[in-house]
Amino acid sequence: MRFVTKTRLDYLQSMIQAMGNDDEHKLALHILESIKRDIEENYAEIKKPIRLHDKLKDRSENTY
């Protein structure tokens, strides 16, 4: 996870925790943790963007 993203998520978590400890806040923290997990698990997939220009160029060079 990018440091900037982690910093923002951590800040959001501290804001939610400061609001209280009722069921809605617990749910918000649970959702936030789920988002963090999803980002960590899927980061490798989004780390390197797909470059369509390069893909199309390769395809056109291999056309007979």
XYZ file of N, CA and C in Angstrom:
192
model
N 0.864 -1.176 0.000
C 0.000 0.000 0.000
C 0.906 1.233 0.000
N 0.515 2.211 -0.781
C 1.283 3.455 -0.812
C 1.232 4.132 0.550
N 2.327 4.795 0.918
C 2.415 5.452 2.218
C 1.323 6.503 2.379
N 1.058 7.265 1.316
C 0.034 8.319 1.378
C -1.335 7.709 1.653
N -1.644 6.611 0.985
C -2.928 5.940 1.197
C -3.024 5.422 2.626
N -1.962 4.783 3.107
C -1.958 4.262 4.474
C -2.135 5.394 5.477
N -1.468 6.503 5.252
C -1.580 7.651 6.156
C -3.013 8.162 6.216
N -3.655 8.281 5.066
C -5.041 8.759 5.041
C -5.988 7.776 5.709
N -5.791 6.485 5.466
C -6.642 5.478 6.104
C -6.441 5.471 7.618
N -5.200 5.597 8.049
C -4.930 5.649 9.493
C -5.572 6.879 10.127
N -5.511 8.007 9.434
C -6.122 9.232 9.950
C -7.641 9.074 10.041
N -8.228 8.481 9.010
C -9.666 8.228 9.020
C -10.037 7.303 10.177
N -9.223 6.295 10.415
C -9.474 5.379 11.528
C -9.437 6.121 12.859
N -8.462 6.985 13.047
C -8.382 7.728 14.312
C -9.563 8.681 14.473
N -10.051 9.244 13.374
C -11.223 10.117 13.441
C -12.458 9.327 13.865
N -12.644 8.148 13.279
C -13.797 7.308 13.619
C -13.721 6.889 15.082
N -12.537 6.505 15.540
C -12.375 6.089 16.935
C -12.671 7.234 17.895
N -12.331 8.454 17.508
C -12.556 9.614 18.374
C -14.037 9.968 18.494
N -14.843 9.493 17.564
C -16.270 9.821 17.562
C -17.054 9.032 18.603
N -16.507 7.947 19.070
C -17.230 7.159 20.058
C -17.044 5.683 19.840
N -17.834 4.912 20.550
C -17.676 3.466 20.496
C -19.022 2.757 20.391
N -19.992 3.402 19.750
C -21.287 2.739 19.604
C -21.256 1.803 18.394
N -22.375 1.162 18.123
C -22.431 0.164 17.055
C -22.100 0.741 15.683
N -22.541 1.964 15.390
C -22.262 2.568 14.086
C -20.766 2.811 13.903
N -20.099 3.240 14.946
C -18.664 3.479 14.858
C -17.894 2.167 14.727
N -18.351 1.149 15.434
C -17.730 -0.170 15.303
C -17.893 -0.696 13.881
N -19.068 -0.489 13.303
C -19.302 -0.906 11.925
C -18.409 -0.120 10.968
N -18.280 1.179 11.182
C -17.420 2.010 10.331
C -15.968 1.531 10.404
N -15.493 1.206 11.601
C -14.130 0.689 11.747
C -13.969 -0.665 11.067
N -14.987 -1.503 11.171
C -14.957 -2.810 10.512
C -14.865 -2.644 8.992
N -15.654 -1.743 8.436
C -15.630 -1.488 6.992
C -14.271 -0.934 6.580
N -13.724 -0.025 7.371
C -12.414 0.544 7.076
C -11.332 -0.539 7.078
N -11.361 -1.426 8.054
C -10.391 -2.524 8.096
C -10.546 -3.428 6.877
N -11.771 -3.647 6.450
C -12.030 -4.458 5.267
C -11.439 -3.801 4.021
N -11.593 -2.496 3.916
C -11.021 -1.757 2.788
C -9.498 -1.858 2.813
N -8.900 -1.706 3.986
C -7.441 -1.828 4.109
C -6.969 -3.200 3.647
N -7.672 -4.251 4.080
C -7.317 -5.614 3.680
C -7.420 -5.784 2.175
N -8.507 -5.279 1.588
C -8.689 -5.382 0.141
C -7.557 -4.689 -0.604
N -7.163 -3.519 -0.134
C -6.071 -2.790 -0.780
C -4.780 -3.595 -0.681
N -4.471 -4.116 0.493
C -3.246 -4.899 0.675
C -3.243 -6.139 -0.214
N -4.356 -6.849 -0.261
C -4.427 -8.087 -1.034
C -4.392 -7.836 -2.532
N -4.954 -6.726 -2.963
C -5.052 -6.458 -4.394
C -4.035 -5.450 -4.890
N -3.140 -4.997 -4.030
C -2.199 -3.954 -4.416
C -1.308 -4.392 -5.563
N -0.883 -5.639 -5.569
C -0.022 -6.119 -6.644
C -0.718 -5.998 -7.993
N -2.025 -6.172 -8.013
C -2.772 -6.083 -9.265
C -2.874 -4.650 -9.769
N -2.900 -3.676 -8.862
C -3.054 -2.290 -9.300
C -1.735 -1.523 -9.275
N -0.676 -2.169 -8.804
C 0.618 -1.504 -8.673
C 1.184 -1.119 -10.033
N 1.086 -2.005 -11.013
C 1.636 -1.745 -12.335
C 0.476 -1.562 -13.313
N 0.281 -0.357 -13.799
C -0.845 -0.118 -14.709
C -0.645 -0.817 -16.052
N -1.738 -1.186 -16.642
C -1.715 -1.783 -17.975
C -1.555 -0.656 -18.978
N -0.635 -0.817 -19.864
C -0.411 0.215 -20.880
C -0.990 -0.277 -22.197
N -2.151 0.211 -22.515
C -2.834 -0.242 -23.721
C -2.061 0.120 -24.976
N -1.397 1.262 -24.976
C -0.636 1.678 -26.153
C 0.407 0.623 -26.509
N 1.143 0.126 -25.508
C 2.158 -0.895 -25.747
C 1.534 -2.196 -26.220
N 0.395 -2.564 -25.659
C -0.280 -3.797 -26.063
C -0.735 -3.707 -27.520
N -1.318 -2.571 -27.892
C -1.787 -2.393 -29.263
C -0.622 -2.347 -30.237
N 0.478 -1.732 -29.841
C 1.663 -1.657 -30.688
C 2.211 -3.052 -30.946
N 2.325 -3.870 -29.895
C 2.809 -5.239 -30.043
C 1.898 -6.040 -30.964
N 0.617 -5.850 -30.832
C -0.352 -6.574 -31.641
C -0.212 -6.185 -33.114
N -0.034 -4.901 -33.409
C 0.063 -4.447 -34.795
C 1.365 -4.905 -35.439
N 2.432 -5.052 -34.669
C 3.704 -5.518 -35.209
C 3.661 -7.001 -35.546
N 2.790 -7.745 -34.886
C 2.698 -9.183 -35.120
C 1.645 -9.539 -36.162
N 1.043 -8.552 -36.777
C 0.033 -8.806 -37.792
C 0.717 -9.080 -39.120
N 0.262 -10.076 -39.823
C 0.889 -10.443 -41.102
C 0.136 -9.853 -42.219
